[in-house]
Amino acid sequence: MKKWQAALMMLIIFIGGYLAGIYFSKEEVSREIRVGYQDRDRDDVIHFKNIIKNTENQSAVDNIMMIFMKREKIAAPDVNLEKPDIYLEVLSPKQFTGLIDSRIWFRGDGAVIAERSGESWEDVIYYAISKQDADYLKQIVEYDKY
């Protein structure tokens, strides 16, 4: 085999391997955090305007998960379950599963999180998070924007 034929063969193999690597190694979203806001005119409409994916912002997804892991359980606070400041859902699109379904109210000393623990919002567990964590959530979900 001549040198140019060998070089051409190696080039074809290299390009084929490169293209196969690009095609077969697409990164899939494994965690998705959806942030929703209630419509000003209709209480039954929620607009999910901010979606944070682990493929785009892994540190934000990790930090939000850590906030939910270190929250403190509290007795039923004085909040209107139908009027939260934001709705926050953590989903696993790869598994087609909702992991966390919550509603959040921001306060001066932190925030209150209501997490659905049953099939409906009749079964709710309330949690509190610190002011630092609440401020981080406000920043990352662009709370002041909406």
Short mmCIF file of N, CA and C in Angstrom, two decimals:
data_model
loop_
_atom_site.label_atom_id
_atom_site.label_comp_id
_atom_site.label_asym_id
_atom_site.label_seq_id
_atom_site.Cartn_x
_atom_site.Cartn_y
_atom_site.Cartn_z
N MET A 1 0.85 -1.17 0.00
CA MET A 1 0.00 0.00 0.00
C MET A 1 0.90 1.24 0.00
N LYS A 2 0.51 2.17 -0.76
CA LYS A 2 1.31 3.39 -0.88
C LYS A 2 1.06 4.29 0.33
N LYS A 3 1.98 5.19 0.57
CA LYS A 3 1.90 6.08 1.74
C LYS A 3 0.66 6.96 1.70
N TRP A 4 0.30 7.49 0.54
CA TRP A 4 -0.85 8.38 0.47
C TRP A 4 -2.14 7.62 0.74
N GLN A 5 -2.19 6.33 0.34
CA GLN A 5 -3.39 5.53 0.60
C GLN A 5 -3.52 5.24 2.10
N ALA A 6 -2.38 4.97 2.75
CA ALA A 6 -2.39 4.72 4.19
C ALA A 6 -2.81 5.98 4.95
N ALA A 7 -2.29 7.14 4.51
CA ALA A 7 -2.64 8.40 5.16
C ALA A 7 -4.12 8.71 4.97
N LEU A 8 -4.64 8.46 3.77
CA LEU A 8 -6.05 8.68 3.49
C LEU A 8 -6.93 7.76 4.35
N MET A 9 -6.52 6.51 4.48
CA MET A 9 -7.26 5.54 5.29
C MET A 9 -7.29 5.98 6.76
N MET A 10 -6.15 6.45 7.29
CA MET A 10 -6.10 6.92 8.68
C MET A 10 -6.97 8.16 8.87
N LEU A 11 -6.97 9.05 7.89
CA LEU A 11 -7.79 10.26 7.96
C LEU A 11 -9.27 9.91 7.97
N ILE A 12 -9.68 8.97 7.14
CA ILE A 12 -11.08 8.54 7.10
C ILE A 12 -11.49 7.90 8.43
N ILE A 13 -10.64 7.06 8.98
CA ILE A 13 -10.93 6.42 10.27
C ILE A 13 -11.02 7.46 11.38
N PHE A 14 -10.10 8.42 11.39
CA PHE A 14 -10.10 9.47 12.41
C PHE A 14 -11.39 10.30 12.33
N ILE A 15 -11.74 10.75 11.13
CA ILE A 15 -12.95 11.57 10.96
C ILE A 15 -14.20 10.77 11.34
N GLY A 16 -14.25 9.50 10.95
CA GLY A 16 -15.39 8.65 11.32
C GLY A 16 -15.51 8.49 12.82
N GLY A 17 -14.41 8.27 13.51
CA GLY A 17 -14.43 8.15 14.97
C GLY A 17 -14.82 9.44 15.65
N TYR A 18 -14.33 10.55 15.14
CA TYR A 18 -14.67 11.86 15.69
C TYR A 18 -16.17 12.14 15.58
N LEU A 19 -16.72 11.91 14.39
CA LEU A 19 -18.15 12.14 14.18
C LEU A 19 -19.01 11.19 15.02
N ALA A 20 -18.58 9.94 15.15
CA ALA A 20 -19.32 8.99 15.99
C ALA A 20 -19.29 9.44 17.45
N GLY A 21 -18.15 9.94 17.91
CA GLY A 21 -18.04 10.44 19.28
C GLY A 21 -18.96 11.60 19.55
N ILE A 22 -19.06 12.51 18.61
CA ILE A 22 -19.96 13.66 18.77
C ILE A 22 -21.41 13.19 18.79
N TYR A 23 -21.76 12.29 17.90
CA TYR A 23 -23.14 11.84 17.77
C TYR A 23 -23.60 11.02 18.98
N PHE A 24 -22.74 10.15 19.50
CA PHE A 24 -23.15 9.23 20.56
C PHE A 24 -22.90 9.74 21.97
N SER A 25 -22.24 10.85 22.14
CA SER A 25 -21.92 11.31 23.49
C SER A 25 -22.65 12.60 23.86
N LYS A 26 -23.87 12.75 23.44
CA LYS A 26 -24.65 13.93 23.82
C LYS A 26 -25.01 13.85 25.30
N GLU A 27 -24.83 14.96 25.98
CA GLU A 27 -25.12 15.01 27.40
C GLU A 27 -26.62 15.18 27.61
N GLU A 28 -27.20 14.32 28.43
CA GLU A 28 -28.63 14.39 28.70
C GLU A 28 -28.89 15.13 30.01
N VAL A 29 -30.01 15.79 30.06
CA VAL A 29 -30.42 16.49 31.28
C VAL A 29 -30.91 15.44 32.28
N SER A 30 -30.32 15.43 33.48
CA SER A 30 -30.76 14.49 34.50
C SER A 30 -31.54 15.20 35.62
N ARG A 31 -31.35 16.51 35.77
CA ARG A 31 -32.09 17.30 36.75
C ARG A 31 -32.52 18.61 36.10
N GLU A 32 -33.75 18.98 36.38
CA GLU A 32 -34.30 20.21 35.84
C GLU A 32 -35.09 20.89 36.94
N ILE A 33 -34.80 22.14 37.19
CA ILE A 33 -35.52 22.90 38.21
C ILE A 33 -36.37 23.94 37.49
N ARG A 34 -37.67 23.85 37.70
CA ARG A 34 -38.61 24.77 37.05
C ARG A 34 -39.13 25.74 38.10
N VAL A 35 -39.05 27.02 37.78
CA VAL A 35 -39.50 28.07 38.69
C VAL A 35 -40.71 28.76 38.07
N GLY A 36 -41.82 28.75 38.81
CA GLY A 36 -43.06 29.31 38.29
C GLY A 36 -43.58 30.46 39.12
N TYR A 37 -44.34 31.30 38.45
CA TYR A 37 -44.97 32.45 39.08
C TYR A 37 -46.45 32.45 38.74
N GLN A 38 -47.26 32.81 39.72
CA GLN A 38 -48.70 32.85 39.52
C GLN A 38 -49.08 34.04 38.63
N ASP A 39 -50.02 33.81 37.74
CA ASP A 39 -50.52 34.87 36.87
C ASP A 39 -51.19 35.95 37.71
N ARG A 40 -50.98 37.20 37.36
CA ARG A 40 -51.55 38.30 38.13
C ARG A 40 -53.08 38.35 38.04
N ASP A 41 -53.62 37.92 36.92
CA ASP A 41 -55.07 38.01 36.71
C ASP A 41 -55.81 36.73 37.06
N ARG A 42 -55.16 35.59 36.88
CA ARG A 42 -55.82 34.29 37.12
C ARG A 42 -54.99 33.46 38.09
N ASP A 43 -55.57 33.15 39.23
CA ASP A 43 -54.86 32.38 40.26
C ASP A 43 -54.56 30.95 39.84
N ASP A 44 -55.33 30.41 38.91
CA ASP A 44 -55.15 29.01 38.52
C ASP A 44 -54.11 28.82 37.42
N VAL A 45 -53.46 29.89 36.98
CA VAL A 45 -52.45 29.81 35.91
C VAL A 45 -51.07 30.08 36.50
N ILE A 46 -50.15 29.16 36.24
CA ILE A 46 -48.77 29.30 36.70
C ILE A 46 -47.87 29.37 35.47
N HIS A 47 -47.03 30.39 35.43
CA HIS A 47 -46.09 30.55 34.32
C HIS A 47 -44.71 30.08 34.78
N PHE A 48 -44.20 29.05 34.14
CA PHE A 48 -42.85 28.58 34.44
C PHE A 48 -41.89 29.30 33.50
N LYS A 49 -41.33 30.40 33.99
CA LYS A 49 -40.51 31.28 33.16
C LYS A 49 -39.02 30.99 33.26
N ASN A 50 -38.61 30.28 34.27
CA ASN A 50 -37.19 30.04 34.47
C ASN A 50 -36.98 28.54 34.66
N ILE A 51 -36.19 27.93 33.80
CA ILE A 51 -35.87 26.51 33.90
C ILE A 51 -34.35 26.38 33.99
N ILE A 52 -33.89 25.76 35.06
CA ILE A 52 -32.46 25.58 35.29
C ILE A 52 -32.15 24.10 35.07
N LYS A 53 -31.26 23.81 34.13
CA LYS A 53 -30.90 22.42 33.81
C LYS A 53 -29.49 22.14 34.28
N ASN A 54 -29.25 20.90 34.71
CA ASN A 54 -27.92 20.55 35.19
C ASN A 54 -26.87 20.61 34.08
N THR A 55 -27.27 20.49 32.83
CA THR A 55 -26.30 20.58 31.74
C THR A 55 -25.88 22.02 31.47
N GLU A 56 -26.68 22.98 31.93
CA GLU A 56 -26.37 24.39 31.71
C GLU A 56 -25.79 25.07 32.95
N ASN A 57 -26.23 24.66 34.14
CA ASN A 57 -25.78 25.29 35.38
C ASN A 57 -25.79 24.26 36.51
N GLN A 58 -24.82 23.37 36.49
CA GLN A 58 -24.74 22.28 37.47
C GLN A 58 -24.62 22.80 38.89
N SER A 59 -23.85 23.86 39.10
CA SER A 59 -23.65 24.36 40.46
C SER A 59 -24.96 24.90 41.05
N ALA A 60 -25.78 25.56 40.25
CA ALA A 60 -27.06 26.06 40.75
C ALA A 60 -27.98 24.91 41.14
N VAL A 61 -28.02 23.87 40.32
CA VAL A 61 -28.85 22.70 40.63
C VAL A 61 -28.36 22.05 41.93
N ASP A 62 -27.05 21.88 42.06
CA ASP A 62 -26.48 21.28 43.28
C ASP A 62 -26.78 22.13 44.51
N ASN A 63 -26.62 23.44 44.40
CA ASN A 63 -26.86 24.33 45.54
C ASN A 63 -28.33 24.32 45.96
N ILE A 64 -29.24 24.31 45.00
CA ILE A 64 -30.66 24.26 45.34
C ILE A 64 -31.00 22.93 46.01
N MET A 65 -30.42 21.85 45.52
CA MET A 65 -30.65 20.55 46.15
C MET A 65 -30.11 20.54 47.58
N MET A 66 -28.96 21.17 47.81
CA MET A 66 -28.40 21.25 49.16
C MET A 66 -29.30 22.09 50.08
N ILE A 67 -29.87 23.16 49.57
CA ILE A 67 -30.79 23.97 50.36
C ILE A 67 -31.98 23.12 50.80
N PHE A 68 -32.50 22.31 49.89
CA PHE A 68 -33.64 21.46 50.23
C PHE A 68 -33.23 20.34 51.19
N MET A 69 -31.98 19.93 51.17
CA MET A 69 -31.53 18.87 52.08
C MET A 69 -31.34 19.38 53.51
N LYS A 70 -30.97 20.66 53.67
CA LYS A 70 -30.68 21.15 55.03
C LYS A 70 -31.79 22.04 55.61
N ARG A 71 -32.94 22.02 55.01
CA ARG A 71 -34.07 22.80 55.53
C ARG A 71 -34.54 22.21 56.86
N GLU A 72 -35.24 23.02 57.64
CA GLU A 72 -35.72 22.58 58.95
C GLU A 72 -37.24 22.51 58.96
N LYS A 73 -37.75 21.41 59.45
CA LYS A 73 -39.20 21.21 59.51
C LYS A 73 -39.79 22.14 60.57
N ILE A 74 -40.94 22.75 60.23
CA ILE A 74 -41.61 23.65 61.15
C ILE A 74 -43.10 23.31 61.20
N ALA A 75 -43.77 23.83 62.23
CA ALA A 75 -45.23 23.68 62.32
C ALA A 75 -45.87 24.56 61.26
N ALA A 76 -47.12 24.33 61.00
CA ALA A 76 -47.83 25.08 59.95
C ALA A 76 -47.70 26.58 60.18
N PRO A 77 -47.01 27.29 59.31
CA PRO A 77 -46.84 28.73 59.46
C PRO A 77 -48.07 29.48 58.94
N ASP A 78 -48.05 30.77 59.16
CA ASP A 78 -49.17 31.61 58.70
C ASP A 78 -48.90 32.05 57.26
N VAL A 79 -49.18 31.16 56.30
CA VAL A 79 -49.03 31.47 54.87
C VAL A 79 -50.29 31.02 54.14
N ASN A 80 -50.55 31.67 53.03
CA ASN A 80 -51.68 31.29 52.19
C ASN A 80 -51.17 30.29 51.15
N LEU A 81 -51.56 29.05 51.29
CA LEU A 81 -51.06 27.98 50.42
C LEU A 81 -51.35 28.25 48.94
N GLU A 82 -52.38 29.03 48.67
CA GLU A 82 -52.76 29.32 47.28
C GLU A 82 -52.03 30.52 46.69
N LYS A 83 -51.26 31.25 47.50
CA LYS A 83 -50.58 32.47 47.02
C LYS A 83 -49.10 32.48 47.40
N PRO A 84 -48.31 31.55 46.89
CA PRO A 84 -46.87 31.58 47.19
C PRO A 84 -46.16 32.64 46.36
N ASP A 85 -44.95 32.96 46.77
CA ASP A 85 -44.13 33.88 45.97
C ASP A 85 -43.64 33.19 44.70
N ILE A 86 -43.19 31.94 44.84
CA ILE A 86 -42.78 31.16 43.67
C ILE A 86 -43.19 29.70 43.83
N TYR A 87 -43.30 29.04 42.71
CA TYR A 87 -43.49 27.58 42.66
C TYR A 87 -42.16 27.01 42.20
N LEU A 88 -41.68 25.97 42.86
CA LEU A 88 -40.41 25.37 42.47
C LEU A 88 -40.58 23.86 42.37
N GLU A 89 -40.24 23.32 41.21
CA GLU A 89 -40.32 21.88 40.97
C GLU A 89 -38.94 21.37 40.57
N VAL A 90 -38.57 20.22 41.10
CA VAL A 90 -37.35 19.55 40.67
C VAL A 90 -37.79 18.29 39.95
N LEU A 91 -37.36 18.17 38.71
CA LEU A 91 -37.76 17.06 37.86
C LEU A 91 -36.55 16.26 37.40
N SER A 92 -36.80 15.00 37.07
CA SER A 92 -35.81 14.14 36.44
C SER A 92 -36.34 13.77 35.06
N PRO A 93 -36.02 14.58 34.04
CA PRO A 93 -36.56 14.31 32.70
C PRO A 93 -36.13 12.96 32.14
N LYS A 94 -34.96 12.52 32.54
CA LYS A 94 -34.45 11.24 32.06
C LYS A 94 -35.33 10.08 32.53
N GLN A 95 -35.86 10.20 33.76
CA GLN A 95 -36.72 9.16 34.33
C GLN A 95 -38.20 9.52 34.27
N PHE A 96 -38.52 10.68 33.71
CA PHE A 96 -39.91 11.16 33.63
C PHE A 96 -40.57 11.21 35.01
N THR A 97 -39.84 11.77 35.98
CA THR A 97 -40.29 11.77 37.37
C THR A 97 -40.18 13.16 37.98
N GLY A 98 -41.19 13.53 38.76
CA GLY A 98 -41.11 14.74 39.56
C GLY A 98 -40.54 14.38 40.92
N LEU A 99 -39.47 15.05 41.32
CA LEU A 99 -38.81 14.73 42.59
C LEU A 99 -39.30 15.62 43.73
N ILE A 100 -39.46 16.90 43.46
CA ILE A 100 -39.91 17.85 44.49
C ILE A 100 -40.95 18.77 43.87
N ASP A 101 -42.05 18.95 44.58
CA ASP A 101 -43.09 19.90 44.17
C ASP A 101 -43.31 20.82 45.36
N SER A 102 -42.90 22.07 45.23
CA SER A 102 -42.95 22.96 46.40
C SER A 102 -43.44 24.35 46.04
N ARG A 103 -43.82 25.05 47.10
CA ARG A 103 -44.21 26.46 47.02
C ARG A 103 -43.39 27.21 48.06
N ILE A 104 -42.95 28.41 47.71
CA ILE A 104 -42.03 29.14 48.58
C ILE A 104 -42.54 30.56 48.83
N TRP A 105 -42.44 30.99 50.11
CA TRP A 105 -42.76 32.34 50.52
C TRP A 105 -41.50 32.95 51.11
N PHE A 106 -41.07 34.09 50.61
CA PHE A 106 -39.89 34.76 51.13
C PHE A 106 -40.31 35.70 52.25
N ARG A 107 -39.52 35.69 53.33
CA ARG A 107 -39.76 36.54 54.49
C ARG A 107 -38.47 37.27 54.83
N GLY A 108 -38.55 38.18 55.76
CA GLY A 108 -37.37 38.94 56.15
C GLY A 108 -36.27 38.08 56.76
N ASP A 109 -36.65 37.01 57.47
CA ASP A 109 -35.67 36.17 58.16
C ASP A 109 -35.34 34.88 57.39
N GLY A 110 -35.76 34.78 56.14
CA GLY A 110 -35.50 33.57 55.36
C GLY A 110 -36.66 33.27 54.44
N ALA A 111 -37.08 32.02 54.44
CA ALA A 111 -38.21 31.64 53.59
C ALA A 111 -38.90 30.42 54.18
N VAL A 112 -40.16 30.26 53.81
CA VAL A 112 -40.95 29.09 54.18
C VAL A 112 -41.17 28.28 52.91
N ILE A 113 -40.95 26.98 53.02
CA ILE A 113 -41.17 26.07 51.89
C ILE A 113 -42.29 25.12 52.27
N ALA A 114 -43.28 25.01 51.40
CA ALA A 114 -44.33 24.00 51.55
C ALA A 114 -44.06 22.95 50.49
N GLU A 115 -43.91 21.72 50.94
CA GLU A 115 -43.65 20.63 50.00
C GLU A 115 -44.80 19.64 50.03
N ARG A 116 -45.30 19.33 48.86
CA ARG A 116 -46.40 18.37 48.75
C ARG A 116 -45.85 16.99 49.10
N SER A 117 -46.53 16.32 50.04
CA SER A 117 -46.05 15.00 50.47
C SER A 117 -47.00 13.88 50.08
N GLY A 118 -48.10 14.22 49.47
CA GLY A 118 -49.07 13.20 49.05
C GLY A 118 -49.46 13.42 47.60
N GLU A 119 -50.62 12.90 47.28
CA GLU A 119 -51.11 13.02 45.90
C GLU A 119 -51.62 14.42 45.58
N SER A 120 -52.02 15.17 46.61
CA SER A 120 -52.55 16.51 46.37
C SER A 120 -51.92 17.47 47.38
N TRP A 121 -52.32 18.73 47.27
CA TRP A 121 -51.79 19.74 48.18
C TRP A 121 -52.51 19.74 49.53
N GLU A 122 -53.31 18.74 49.80
CA GLU A 122 -53.92 18.60 51.12
C GLU A 122 -52.90 18.03 52.11
N ASP A 123 -51.92 17.29 51.61
CA ASP A 123 -50.85 16.73 52.44
C ASP A 123 -49.59 17.55 52.20
N VAL A 124 -49.29 18.44 53.14
CA VAL A 124 -48.18 19.37 52.98
C VAL A 124 -47.29 19.33 54.21
N ILE A 125 -46.00 19.41 53.98
CA ILE A 125 -45.03 19.54 55.08
C ILE A 125 -44.34 20.89 54.89
N TYR A 126 -44.23 21.65 55.99
CA TYR A 126 -43.63 22.98 55.94
C TYR A 126 -42.20 22.94 56.47
N TYR A 127 -41.35 23.73 55.82
CA TYR A 127 -39.95 23.83 56.20
C TYR A 127 -39.54 25.29 56.20
N ALA A 128 -38.46 25.59 56.92
CA ALA A 128 -37.88 26.94 56.92
C ALA A 128 -36.44 26.84 56.43
N ILE A 129 -36.00 27.90 55.74
CA ILE A 129 -34.60 27.99 55.34
C ILE A 129 -34.07 29.34 55.80
N SER A 130 -32.77 29.45 55.90
CA SER A 130 -32.13 30.66 56.41
C SER A 130 -32.24 31.82 55.42
N LYS A 131 -31.94 33.01 55.91
CA LYS A 131 -31.97 34.20 55.06
C LYS A 131 -30.93 34.08 53.94
N GLN A 132 -29.77 33.54 54.27
CA GLN A 132 -28.72 33.38 53.26
C GLN A 132 -29.19 32.46 52.12
N ASP A 133 -29.81 31.35 52.48
CA ASP A 133 -30.32 30.42 51.46
C ASP A 133 -31.46 31.05 50.67
N ALA A 134 -32.33 31.79 51.36
CA ALA A 134 -33.44 32.45 50.68
C ALA A 134 -32.93 33.50 49.69
N ASP A 135 -31.91 34.25 50.10
CA ASP A 135 -31.32 35.25 49.20
C ASP A 135 -30.69 34.59 47.98
N TYR A 136 -30.03 33.44 48.19
CA TYR A 136 -29.45 32.71 47.06
C TYR A 136 -30.55 32.24 46.10
N LEU A 137 -31.63 31.70 46.66
CA LEU A 137 -32.75 31.27 45.81
C LEU A 137 -33.31 32.44 45.01
N LYS A 138 -33.50 33.58 45.67
CA LYS A 138 -34.02 34.76 44.97
C LYS A 138 -33.11 35.14 43.80
N GLN A 139 -31.82 35.09 44.05
CA GLN A 139 -30.86 35.48 43.01
C GLN A 139 -30.88 34.49 41.85
N ILE A 140 -30.82 33.21 42.13
CA ILE A 140 -30.67 32.20 41.08
C ILE A 140 -31.95 32.02 40.27
N VAL A 141 -33.11 32.24 40.89
CA VAL A 141 -34.38 32.09 40.15
C VAL A 141 -34.85 33.42 39.56
N GLU A 142 -34.04 34.47 39.74
CA GLU A 142 -34.34 35.80 39.22
C GLU A 142 -35.69 36.31 39.73
N TYR A 143 -35.85 36.22 41.05
CA TYR A 143 -37.11 36.58 41.69
C TYR A 143 -37.51 38.04 41.44
N ASP A 144 -36.55 38.95 41.49
CA ASP A 144 -36.85 40.37 41.31
C ASP A 144 -37.27 40.71 39.88
N LYS A 145 -36.96 39.84 38.95
CA LYS A 145 -37.29 40.07 37.54
C LYS A 145 -38.79 39.93 37.27
N TYR A 146 -39.46 39.11 38.06
CA TYR A 146 -40.88 38.85 37.82
C TYR A 146 -41.69 39.41 38.95
#
